DNA sequence: ATAACATATCATTACTTGATGATATGTTAT
DNA sequence: ATAACATATCATCAAGTAATGATATGTTAT
């Protein structure tokens, strides 16, 4: 018997469940947008920036000062945060002030906190 | 004048805001755990797996069938999902059935959907 | 005990992405 | 107009990671 041929791929254990699961899938477009959106929260640097902004709006300069980060690092990440509409900004003279864009962000952050605090971890 | 020397790093525009923002930061440990947790949702493959599981528990075999993915791909990603307690599993004979671990996951997914549906995008 | 099967793990490769220094853009003050 | 400044963008490099084929582990049936 050929050991390399996998049967399991062709077989379906529970046809009904699989059918339902298939219907519940989002389109590639939506899935991909979702991934891009969530990816934003998957980086410590960006999370820190979001945390600073969750108190009050700040100019780039003050974000750098708060987190002790390089200017280009902060600007790069702010760009990504802007692209997925997680932060908004307003310009005032030479300075640009950033703030969280909507309430989803607070919600997502707090759900994340809840999850990791349920000390299933370790 | 030396153009490479950046003044802005040393300056703080709004000392009070910066102070408050600093107090609001989480520890490195918490931030890093949060990032690891959120990173999970930042990949299309994993999102698809989570979507299939949001209907009902499924064995690995049926996840593969639903999504038309390779066995090693699914298993690899399930491993990551397990590690951050996003899915749980139970073994039944040769099969292993996976399901979403808690309600946070549903919440996070639906907040994500809401966010990208607010057609700020494009 | 052995074959068939379901899942997990490993190693490799290709791709993605974050940090950074350098440079560009745009604003204010002189 | 020009200098000083705040922020944005670019290019490069290093580190992380997803997909995949191959292999290992563990379970059931014979």
PDB file of C-alpha atoms (C1' of nucleotides) in Angstrom:
ATOM      1  CA  UNK A   1       0.000   0.000   0.000  1.00  0.00           C
ATOM      2  CA  UNK A   2       1.271   3.467  -0.841  1.00  0.00           C
ATOM      3  CA  UNK A   3       1.904   5.245   2.426  1.00  0.00           C
ATOM      4  CA  UNK A   4       2.243   8.669   0.850  1.00  0.00           C
ATOM      5  CA  UNK A   5      -1.306   8.762  -0.437  1.00  0.00           C
ATOM      6  CA  UNK A   6      -3.476  10.424   2.127  1.00  0.00           C
ATOM      7  CA  UNK A   7      -7.078   9.373   2.188  1.00  0.00           C
ATOM      8  CA  UNK A   8      -8.212  11.778   4.840  1.00  0.00           C
ATOM      9  CA  UNK A   9      -8.182  14.763   2.474  1.00  0.00           C
ATOM     10  CA  UNK A  10     -10.846  13.304   0.258  1.00  0.00           C
ATOM     11  CA  UNK A  11     -13.001  12.004   3.020  1.00  0.00           C
ATOM     12  CA  UNK A  12     -15.436  14.091   4.951  1.00  0.00           C
ATOM     13  CA  UNK A  13     -16.376  12.929   8.393  1.00  0.00           C
ATOM     14  CA  UNK A  14     -19.503  15.000   8.912  1.00  0.00           C
ATOM     15  CA  UNK A  15     -20.881  16.222   5.617  1.00  0.00           C
ATOM     16  CA  UNK A  16     -23.568  18.392   7.163  1.00  0.00           C
ATOM     17  CA  UNK A  17     -21.168  20.236   9.444  1.00  0.00           C
ATOM     18  CA  UNK A  18     -18.780  20.835   6.589  1.00  0.00           C
ATOM     19  CA  UNK A  19     -21.579  22.232   4.464  1.00  0.00           C
ATOM     20  CA  UNK A  20     -22.670  24.602   7.202  1.00  0.00           C
ATOM     21  CA  UNK A  21     -19.109  25.650   7.869  1.00  0.00           C
ATOM     22  CA  UNK A  22     -18.628  26.423   4.193  1.00  0.00           C
ATOM     23  CA  UNK A  23     -21.678  28.624   4.112  1.00  0.00           C
ATOM     24  CA  UNK A  24     -20.412  30.543   7.084  1.00  0.00           C
ATOM     25  CA  UNK A  25     -17.160  31.563   5.424  1.00  0.00           C
ATOM     26  CA  UNK A  26     -16.629  35.150   4.368  1.00  0.00           C
ATOM     27  CA  UNK A  27     -15.370  36.075   0.949  1.00  0.00           C
ATOM     28  CA  UNK A  28     -11.655  36.211   0.269  1.00  0.00           C
ATOM     29  CA  UNK A  29     -11.861  39.990   0.186  1.00  0.00           C
ATOM     30  CA  UNK A  30     -13.479  40.309   3.569  1.00  0.00           C
ATOM     31  CA  UNK A  31     -11.210  37.700   5.105  1.00  0.00           C
ATOM     32  CA  UNK A  32      -8.153  39.400   3.776  1.00  0.00           C
ATOM     33  CA  UNK A  33      -9.279  42.808   5.022  1.00  0.00           C
ATOM     34  CA  UNK A  34     -10.000  41.349   8.405  1.00  0.00           C
ATOM     35  CA  UNK A  35      -6.521  39.859   8.520  1.00  0.00           C
ATOM     36  CA  UNK A  36      -4.955  43.173   7.592  1.00  0.00           C
ATOM     37  CA  UNK A  37      -7.019  44.900  10.235  1.00  0.00           C
ATOM     38  CA  UNK A  38      -6.138  42.480  13.015  1.00  0.00           C
ATOM     39  CA  UNK A  39      -2.516  42.297  12.044  1.00  0.00           C
ATOM     40  CA  UNK A  40      -2.270  45.873  13.201  1.00  0.00           C
ATOM     41  CA  UNK A  41      -2.810  44.812  16.805  1.00  0.00           C
ATOM     42  CA  UNK A  42      -0.283  42.040  16.545  1.00  0.00           C
ATOM     43  CA  UNK A  43       2.790  44.163  17.139  1.00  0.00           C
ATOM     44  CA  UNK A  44       4.105  45.515  20.430  1.00  0.00           C
ATOM     45  CA  UNK A  45       5.224  48.806  18.987  1.00  0.00           C
ATOM     46  CA  UNK A  46       1.834  49.550  17.521  1.00  0.00           C
ATOM     47  CA  UNK A  47       0.061  48.392  20.656  1.00  0.00           C
ATOM     48  CA  UNK A  48       2.154  50.777  22.704  1.00  0.00           C
ATOM     49  CA  UNK A  49       1.318  53.631  20.396  1.00  0.00           C
ATOM     50  CA  UNK A  50      -2.368  52.769  20.661  1.00  0.00           C
ATOM     51  CA  UNK A  51      -2.100  52.686  24.448  1.00  0.00           C
ATOM     52  CA  UNK A  52      -0.606  56.143  24.575  1.00  0.00           C
ATOM     53  CA  UNK A  53      -3.376  57.411  22.346  1.00  0.00           C
ATOM     54  CA  UNK A  54      -6.085  55.804  24.412  1.00  0.00           C
ATOM     55  CA  UNK A  55      -5.613  58.501  27.034  1.00  0.00           C
ATOM     56  CA  UNK A  56      -5.565  61.559  24.828  1.00  0.00           C
ATOM     57  CA  UNK A  57      -4.508  62.704  21.419  1.00  0.00           C
ATOM     58  CA  UNK A  58      -0.798  63.290  21.047  1.00  0.00           C
ATOM     59  CA  UNK A  59       1.513  64.768  18.460  1.00  0.00           C
ATOM     60  CA  UNK A  60       4.138  62.521  16.924  1.00  0.00           C
ATOM     61  CA  UNK A  61       6.760  64.230  18.995  1.00  0.00           C
ATOM     62  CA  UNK A  62       5.041  63.344  22.255  1.00  0.00           C
ATOM     63  CA  UNK A  63       4.434  59.757  21.195  1.00  0.00           C
ATOM     64  CA  UNK A  64       8.163  59.463  20.625  1.00  0.00           C
ATOM     65  CA  UNK A  65       8.847  61.022  23.996  1.00  0.00           C
ATOM     66  CA  UNK A  66       6.359  58.818  25.814  1.00  0.00           C
ATOM     67  CA  UNK A  67       7.659  55.607  24.343  1.00  0.00           C
ATOM     68  CA  UNK A  68      11.245  56.613  23.789  1.00  0.00           C
ATOM     69  CA  UNK A  69      11.176  55.597  20.162  1.00  0.00           C
ATOM     70  CA  UNK A  70      12.802  56.872  17.003  1.00  0.00           C
ATOM     71  CA  UNK A  71      10.932  59.286  14.832  1.00  0.00           C
ATOM     72  CA  UNK A  72      10.920  57.119  11.741  1.00  0.00           C
ATOM     73  CA  UNK A  73       9.710  54.114  13.688  1.00  0.00           C
ATOM     74  CA  UNK A  74       6.766  55.992  15.096  1.00  0.00           C
ATOM     75  CA  UNK A  75       5.888  57.590  11.775  1.00  0.00           C
ATOM     76  CA  UNK A  76       6.056  54.288   9.936  1.00  0.00           C
ATOM     77  CA  UNK A  77       3.728  52.608  12.360  1.00  0.00           C
ATOM     78  CA  UNK A  78       1.378  55.568  12.439  1.00  0.00           C
ATOM     79  CA  UNK A  79       1.143  55.273   8.703  1.00  0.00           C
ATOM     80  CA  UNK A  80      -0.020  51.665   9.017  1.00  0.00           C
ATOM     81  CA  UNK A  81      -2.437  52.592  11.771  1.00  0.00           C
ATOM     82  CA  UNK A  82      -3.852  55.316   9.559  1.00  0.00           C
ATOM     83  CA  UNK A  83      -4.268  52.972   6.616  1.00  0.00           C
ATOM     84  CA  UNK A  84      -6.601  50.661   8.496  1.00  0.00           C
ATOM     85  CA  UNK A  85      -8.474  53.580  10.053  1.00  0.00           C
ATOM     86  CA  UNK A  86      -7.403  52.726  13.547  1.00  0.00           C
ATOM     87  CA  UNK A  87      -6.145  56.229  14.215  1.00  0.00           C
ATOM     88  CA  UNK A  88      -7.153  59.575  12.862  1.00  0.00           C
ATOM     89  CA  UNK A  89      -5.151  62.764  12.860  1.00  0.00           C
ATOM     90  CA  UNK A  90      -5.379  66.481  12.547  1.00  0.00           C
ATOM     91  CA  UNK A  91      -2.678  68.916  11.645  1.00  0.00           C
ATOM     92  CA  UNK A  92      -2.016  72.019  13.685  1.00  0.00           C
ATOM     93  CA  UNK A  93       0.813  74.040  12.268  1.00  0.00           C
ATOM     94  CA  UNK A  94       3.925  71.954  12.113  1.00  0.00           C
ATOM     95  CA  UNK A  95       2.482  69.319  14.358  1.00  0.00           C
ATOM     96  CA  UNK A  96       0.207  66.402  13.626  1.00  0.00           C
ATOM     97  CA  UNK A  97      -1.982  65.132  16.406  1.00  0.00           C
ATOM     98  CA  UNK A  98      -3.082  61.510  16.402  1.00  0.00           C
ATOM     99  CA  UNK A  99      -5.958  59.887  18.231  1.00  0.00           C
ATOM    100  CA  UNK A 100      -7.890  56.626  18.188  1.00  0.00           C
ATOM    101  CA  UNK A 101     -10.398  56.538  15.395  1.00  0.00           C
ATOM    102  CA  UNK A 102     -13.341  54.796  16.931  1.00  0.00           C
ATOM    103  CA  UNK A 103     -14.678  52.841  19.805  1.00  0.00           C
ATOM    104  CA  UNK A 104     -13.945  49.454  18.247  1.00  0.00           C
ATOM    105  CA  UNK A 105     -10.333  49.951  19.092  1.00  0.00           C
ATOM    106  CA  UNK A 106     -10.993  50.387  22.794  1.00  0.00           C
ATOM    107  CA  UNK A 107     -13.252  47.352  22.719  1.00  0.00           C
ATOM    108  CA  UNK A 108     -10.775  45.163  20.951  1.00  0.00           C
ATOM    109  CA  UNK A 109      -7.977  46.159  23.276  1.00  0.00           C
ATOM    110  CA  UNK A 110     -10.037  45.456  26.365  1.00  0.00           C
ATOM    111  CA  UNK A 111     -11.208  42.088  25.095  1.00  0.00           C
ATOM    112  CA  UNK A 112      -7.590  41.218  24.468  1.00  0.00           C
ATOM    113  CA  UNK A 113      -6.691  42.213  27.995  1.00  0.00           C
ATOM    114  CA  UNK A 114      -9.521  40.156  29.425  1.00  0.00           C
ATOM    115  CA  UNK A 115      -8.427  37.164  27.439  1.00  0.00           C
ATOM    116  CA  UNK A 116      -4.821  37.186  28.523  1.00  0.00           C
ATOM    117  CA  UNK A 117      -5.741  37.926  32.114  1.00  0.00           C
ATOM    118  CA  UNK A 118      -7.836  34.779  32.413  1.00  0.00           C
ATOM    119  CA  UNK A 119      -4.724  33.137  33.616  1.00  0.00           C
ATOM    120  CA  UNK A 120      -5.126  30.179  31.352  1.00  0.00           C
ATOM    121  CA  UNK A 121      -1.694  31.449  30.539  1.00  0.00           C
ATOM    122  CA  UNK A 122       0.732  29.473  32.641  1.00  0.00           C
TER     123      UNK A 122
ATOM    124  CA  UNK B   1      23.838  74.117  11.668  1.00  0.00           C
ATOM    125  CA  UNK B   2      23.876  70.357  11.898  1.00  0.00           C
ATOM    126  CA  UNK B   3      20.821  69.113  10.086  1.00  0.00           C
ATOM    127  CA  UNK B   4      21.117  65.564  11.351  1.00  0.00           C
ATOM    128  CA  UNK B   5      20.603  66.491  14.972  1.00  0.00           C
ATOM    129  CA  UNK B   6      16.966  66.170  15.785  1.00  0.00           C
ATOM    130  CA  UNK B   7      15.673  68.389  18.509  1.00  0.00           C
ATOM    131  CA  UNK B   8      12.166  67.026  18.565  1.00  0.00           C
ATOM    132  CA  UNK B   9      13.155  63.860  20.413  1.00  0.00           C
ATOM    133  CA  UNK B  10      14.273  65.716  23.461  1.00  0.00           C
ATOM    134  CA  UNK B  11      11.449  68.154  23.497  1.00  0.00           C
ATOM    135  CA  UNK B  12       8.080  67.389  24.924  1.00  0.00           C
ATOM    136  CA  UNK B  13       5.194  69.425  23.686  1.00  0.00           C
ATOM    137  CA  UNK B  14       2.678  68.642  26.409  1.00  0.00           C
ATOM    138  CA  UNK B  15       4.380  67.361  29.511  1.00  0.00           C
ATOM    139  CA  UNK B  16       1.188  66.536  31.350  1.00  0.00           C
ATOM    140  CA  UNK B  17      -0.250  64.454  28.520  1.00  0.00           C
ATOM    141  CA  UNK B  18       2.997  62.572  28.135  1.00  0.00           C
ATOM    142  CA  UNK B  19       3.045  61.839  31.844  1.00  0.00           C
ATOM    143  CA  UNK B  20      -0.500  60.498  31.772  1.00  0.00           C
ATOM    144  CA  UNK B  21       0.179  58.468  28.656  1.00  0.00           C
ATOM    145  CA  UNK B  22       3.196  56.907  30.338  1.00  0.00           C
ATOM    146  CA  UNK B  23       1.159  55.890  33.351  1.00  0.00           C
ATOM    147  CA  UNK B  24      -1.371  54.242  31.093  1.00  0.00           C
ATOM    148  CA  UNK B  25       1.131  51.892  29.475  1.00  0.00           C
ATOM    149  CA  UNK B  26       1.049  48.214  30.275  1.00  0.00           C
ATOM    150  CA  UNK B  27       4.121  46.287  31.234  1.00  0.00           C
ATOM    151  CA  UNK B  28       6.340  44.818  28.543  1.00  0.00           C
ATOM    152  CA  UNK B  29       5.072  41.369  29.463  1.00  0.00           C
ATOM    153  CA  UNK B  30       1.426  42.233  29.067  1.00  0.00           C
ATOM    154  CA  UNK B  31       2.049  44.194  25.893  1.00  0.00           C
ATOM    155  CA  UNK B  32       3.995  41.369  24.380  1.00  0.00           C
ATOM    156  CA  UNK B  33       1.340  38.801  25.296  1.00  0.00           C
ATOM    157  CA  UNK B  34      -1.316  40.997  23.824  1.00  0.00           C
ATOM    158  CA  UNK B  35       0.656  41.266  20.610  1.00  0.00           C
ATOM    159  CA  UNK B  36       1.081  37.506  20.418  1.00  0.00           C
ATOM    160  CA  UNK B  37      -2.621  37.049  21.043  1.00  0.00           C
ATOM    161  CA  UNK B  38      -3.734  39.529  18.397  1.00  0.00           C
ATOM    162  CA  UNK B  39      -1.204  38.345  15.866  1.00  0.00           C
ATOM    163  CA  UNK B  40      -3.225  35.144  15.706  1.00  0.00           C
ATOM    164  CA  UNK B  41      -6.094  36.993  14.073  1.00  0.00           C
ATOM    165  CA  UNK B  42      -3.827  38.685  11.587  1.00  0.00           C
ATOM    166  CA  UNK B  43      -3.617  35.844   9.116  1.00  0.00           C
ATOM    167  CA  UNK B  44      -6.202  34.772   6.549  1.00  0.00           C
ATOM    168  CA  UNK B  45      -5.594  31.080   6.970  1.00  0.00           C
ATOM    169  CA  UNK B  46      -6.141  31.235  10.700  1.00  0.00           C
ATOM    170  CA  UNK B  47      -9.165  33.467  10.318  1.00  0.00           C
ATOM    171  CA  UNK B  48     -10.716  30.970   7.941  1.00  0.00           C
ATOM    172  CA  UNK B  49     -10.132  28.174  10.390  1.00  0.00           C
ATOM    173  CA  UNK B  50     -11.717  30.227  13.139  1.00  0.00           C
ATOM    174  CA  UNK B  51     -14.703  30.954  10.919  1.00  0.00           C
ATOM    175  CA  UNK B  52     -15.299  27.285  10.262  1.00  0.00           C
ATOM    176  CA  UNK B  53     -15.107  26.600  13.962  1.00  0.00           C
ATOM    177  CA  UNK B  54     -17.513  29.378  14.834  1.00  0.00           C
ATOM    178  CA  UNK B  55     -20.370  27.221  13.550  1.00  0.00           C
ATOM    179  CA  UNK B  56     -19.530  23.961  15.259  1.00  0.00           C
ATOM    180  CA  UNK B  57     -16.608  21.899  16.377  1.00  0.00           C
ATOM    181  CA  UNK B  58     -14.816  20.070  13.604  1.00  0.00           C
ATOM    182  CA  UNK B  59     -12.142  17.438  13.308  1.00  0.00           C
ATOM    183  CA  UNK B  60      -8.933  18.350  11.517  1.00  0.00           C
ATOM    184  CA  UNK B  61     -10.051  16.315   8.560  1.00  0.00           C
ATOM    185  CA  UNK B  62     -13.220  18.315   8.106  1.00  0.00           C
ATOM    186  CA  UNK B  63     -11.434  21.625   8.510  1.00  0.00           C
ATOM    187  CA  UNK B  64      -9.182  20.563   5.671  1.00  0.00           C
ATOM    188  CA  UNK B  65     -12.186  19.543   3.604  1.00  0.00           C
ATOM    189  CA  UNK B  66     -14.079  22.745   4.312  1.00  0.00           C
ATOM    190  CA  UNK B  67     -11.214  25.001   3.404  1.00  0.00           C
ATOM    191  CA  UNK B  68      -9.477  22.784   0.893  1.00  0.00           C
ATOM    192  CA  UNK B  69      -6.158  23.061   2.683  1.00  0.00           C
ATOM    193  CA  UNK B  70      -3.254  20.726   3.220  1.00  0.00           C
ATOM    194  CA  UNK B  71      -3.092  18.708   6.371  1.00  0.00           C
ATOM    195  CA  UNK B  72       0.193  20.110   7.584  1.00  0.00           C
ATOM    196  CA  UNK B  73      -0.965  23.657   7.001  1.00  0.00           C
ATOM    197  CA  UNK B  74      -4.077  23.164   9.076  1.00  0.00           C
ATOM    198  CA  UNK B  75      -2.252  21.334  11.845  1.00  0.00           C
ATOM    199  CA  UNK B  76       0.460  23.975  12.031  1.00  0.00           C
ATOM    200  CA  UNK B  77      -2.039  26.772  12.392  1.00  0.00           C
ATOM    201  CA  UNK B  78      -4.144  24.827  14.865  1.00  0.00           C
ATOM    202  CA  UNK B  79      -1.054  24.475  16.971  1.00  0.00           C
ATOM    203  CA  UNK B  80      -0.634  28.248  17.086  1.00  0.00           C
ATOM    204  CA  UNK B  81      -4.324  28.721  17.839  1.00  0.00           C
ATOM    205  CA  UNK B  82      -4.009  26.254  20.693  1.00  0.00           C
ATOM    206  CA  UNK B  83      -0.982  27.987  22.132  1.00  0.00           C
ATOM    207  CA  UNK B  84      -2.830  31.229  22.655  1.00  0.00           C
ATOM    208  CA  UNK B  85      -5.938  29.469  23.933  1.00  0.00           C
ATOM    209  CA  UNK B  86      -8.074  30.567  21.056  1.00  0.00           C
ATOM    210  CA  UNK B  87      -9.226  27.041  20.321  1.00  0.00           C
ATOM    211  CA  UNK B  88      -9.673  24.010  22.498  1.00  0.00           C
ATOM    212  CA  UNK B  89      -9.819  20.400  21.423  1.00  0.00           C
ATOM    213  CA  UNK B  90     -10.892  16.997  22.481  1.00  0.00           C
ATOM    214  CA  UNK B  91      -9.751  13.665  21.163  1.00  0.00           C
ATOM    215  CA  UNK B  92     -12.166  10.971  20.104  1.00  0.00           C
ATOM    216  CA  UNK B  93     -10.434   7.901  18.855  1.00  0.00           C
ATOM    217  CA  UNK B  94      -8.197   8.784  15.989  1.00  0.00           C
ATOM    218  CA  UNK B  95      -9.831  12.120  15.507  1.00  0.00           C
ATOM    219  CA  UNK B  96      -9.257  15.416  17.237  1.00  0.00           C
ATOM    220  CA  UNK B  97     -12.128  17.859  17.368  1.00  0.00           C
ATOM    221  CA  UNK B  98     -11.408  21.553  17.599  1.00  0.00           C
ATOM    222  CA  UNK B  99     -13.683  24.356  18.722  1.00  0.00           C
ATOM    223  CA  UNK B 100     -13.428  27.997  19.735  1.00  0.00           C
ATOM    224  CA  UNK B 101     -12.205  28.369  23.276  1.00  0.00           C
ATOM    225  CA  UNK B 102     -14.271  31.204  24.601  1.00  0.00           C
ATOM    226  CA  UNK B 103     -16.627  33.991  23.811  1.00  0.00           C
ATOM    227  CA  UNK B 104     -13.887  36.584  23.409  1.00  0.00           C
ATOM    228  CA  UNK B 105     -13.109  35.095  20.051  1.00  0.00           C
ATOM    229  CA  UNK B 106     -16.613  35.593  18.732  1.00  0.00           C
ATOM    230  CA  UNK B 107     -16.593  39.133  20.079  1.00  0.00           C
ATOM    231  CA  UNK B 108     -13.280  40.033  18.540  1.00  0.00           C
ATOM    232  CA  UNK B 109     -14.258  38.630  15.179  1.00  0.00           C
ATOM    233  CA  UNK B 110     -17.536  40.506  15.116  1.00  0.00           C
ATOM    234  CA  UNK B 111     -15.927  43.781  16.142  1.00  0.00           C
ATOM    235  CA  UNK B 112     -13.465  43.311  13.308  1.00  0.00           C
ATOM    236  CA  UNK B 113     -16.311  42.743  10.876  1.00  0.00           C
ATOM    237  CA  UNK B 114     -18.112  45.827  12.096  1.00  0.00           C
ATOM    238  CA  UNK B 115     -14.997  47.884  11.689  1.00  0.00           C
ATOM    239  CA  UNK B 116     -14.242  46.904   8.129  1.00  0.00           C
ATOM    240  CA  UNK B 117     -17.879  47.188   7.141  1.00  0.00           C
ATOM    241  CA  UNK B 118     -18.009  50.853   8.115  1.00  0.00           C
ATOM    242  CA  UNK B 119     -17.018  51.590   4.594  1.00  0.00           C
ATOM    243  CA  UNK B 120     -14.372  54.045   5.595  1.00  0.00           C
ATOM    244  CA  UNK B 121     -12.439  51.608   3.460  1.00  0.00           C
ATOM    245  CA  UNK B 122     -12.201  52.965  -0.063  1.00  0.00           C
TER     246      UNK B 122
ATOM    247  C1'  DA C   1       1.618  -7.553  15.835  1.00  0.00           C
ATOM    248  C1'  DT C   2       0.677  -5.105  11.866  1.00  0.00           C
ATOM    249  C1'  DA C   3      -1.774  -2.295   8.548  1.00  0.00           C
ATOM    250  C1'  DA C   4      -4.520   1.735   7.886  1.00  0.00           C
ATOM    251  C1'  DC C   5      -5.536   5.936   9.347  1.00  0.00           C
ATOM    252  C1'  DA C   6      -5.710  10.806  11.674  1.00  0.00           C
ATOM    253  C1'  DT C   7      -3.044  14.124  13.394  1.00  0.00           C
ATOM    254  C1'  DA C   8       1.344  16.317  14.882  1.00  0.00           C
ATOM    255  C1'  DT C   9       5.918  17.772  14.201  1.00  0.00           C
ATOM    256  C1'  DC C  10      10.076  18.868  11.604  1.00  0.00           C
ATOM    257  C1'  DA C  11      13.030  21.184   8.156  1.00  0.00           C
ATOM    258  C1'  DT C  12      13.285  23.968   4.262  1.00  0.00           C
ATOM    259  C1'  DT C  13      12.205  27.722   1.466  1.00  0.00           C
ATOM    260  C1'  DA C  14      10.085  31.925   0.150  1.00  0.00           C
ATOM    261  C1'  DC C  15       7.943  35.843   1.624  1.00  0.00           C
ATOM    262  C1'  DT C  16       6.756  39.464   4.834  1.00  0.00           C
ATOM    263  C1'  DT C  17       7.724  43.051   7.839  1.00  0.00           C
ATOM    264  C1'  DG C  18       9.852  45.994  11.589  1.00  0.00           C
ATOM    265  C1'  DA C  19      13.775  49.096  12.708  1.00  0.00           C
ATOM    266  C1'  DT C  20      16.694  52.371  11.124  1.00  0.00           C
ATOM    267  C1'  DG C  21      19.428  56.066   8.823  1.00  0.00           C
ATOM    268  C1'  DA C  22      18.883  59.097   5.140  1.00  0.00           C
ATOM    269  C1'  DT C  23      16.206  62.046   2.657  1.00  0.00           C
ATOM    270  C1'  DA C  24      12.024  64.613   1.303  1.00  0.00           C
ATOM    271  C1'  DT C  25       7.966  67.409   2.291  1.00  0.00           C
ATOM    272  C1'  DG C  26       5.630  70.920   4.321  1.00  0.00           C
ATOM    273  C1'  DT C  27       5.096  74.645   8.006  1.00  0.00           C
ATOM    274  C1'  DT C  28       6.462  78.662  10.730  1.00  0.00           C
ATOM    275  C1'  DA C  29       9.318  82.434  11.960  1.00  0.00           C
ATOM    276  C1'  DT C  30      12.647  85.750  10.746  1.00  0.00           C
TER     277       DT C  30
ATOM    278  C1'  DA D   1      13.789  83.730   0.861  1.00  0.00           C
ATOM    279  C1'  DT D   2      15.867  81.062   4.181  1.00  0.00           C
ATOM    280  C1'  DA D   3      16.604  78.652   8.493  1.00  0.00           C
ATOM    281  C1'  DA D   4      14.617  75.694  11.883  1.00  0.00           C
ATOM    282  C1'  DC D   5      11.583  72.428  12.807  1.00  0.00           C
ATOM    283  C1'  DA D   6       7.957  68.444  12.681  1.00  0.00           C
ATOM    284  C1'  DT D   7       6.621  64.823  10.222  1.00  0.00           C
ATOM    285  C1'  DA D   8       6.578  61.616   6.215  1.00  0.00           C
ATOM    286  C1'  DT D   9       8.700  58.634   3.057  1.00  0.00           C
ATOM    287  C1'  DC D  10      12.338  55.755   1.159  1.00  0.00           C
ATOM    288  C1'  DA D  11      15.795  52.010   0.912  1.00  0.00           C
ATOM    289  C1'  DT D  12      18.134  48.540   3.237  1.00  0.00           C
ATOM    290  C1'  DC D  13      18.772  44.849   6.183  1.00  0.00           C
ATOM    291  C1'  DA D  14      17.636  41.538   9.634  1.00  0.00           C
ATOM    292  C1'  DA D  15      14.316  38.775  11.824  1.00  0.00           C
ATOM    293  C1'  DG D  16      10.002  36.419  11.790  1.00  0.00           C
ATOM    294  C1'  DT D  17       6.675  33.326   9.692  1.00  0.00           C
ATOM    295  C1'  DA D  18       3.522  30.702   6.512  1.00  0.00           C
ATOM    296  C1'  DA D  19       3.291  26.810   3.203  1.00  0.00           C
ATOM    297  C1'  DT D  20       4.803  22.498   2.202  1.00  0.00           C
ATOM    298  C1'  DG D  21       6.708  17.735   1.759  1.00  0.00           C
ATOM    299  C1'  DA D  22       8.530  14.394   4.678  1.00  0.00           C
ATOM    300  C1'  DT D  23       8.414  12.055   8.756  1.00  0.00           C
ATOM    301  C1'  DA D  24       6.831  10.807  13.437  1.00  0.00           C
ATOM    302  C1'  DT D  25       3.313   9.750  16.842  1.00  0.00           C
ATOM    303  C1'  DG D  26      -0.597   7.678  18.394  1.00  0.00           C
ATOM    304  C1'  DT D  27      -5.142   5.119  17.641  1.00  0.00           C
ATOM    305  C1'  DT D  28      -8.163   1.496  15.819  1.00  0.00           C
ATOM    306  C1'  DA D  29      -9.171  -2.698  13.539  1.00  0.00           C
ATOM    307  C1'  DT D  30      -7.788  -7.096  11.990  1.00  0.00           C
TER     308       DT D  30
END
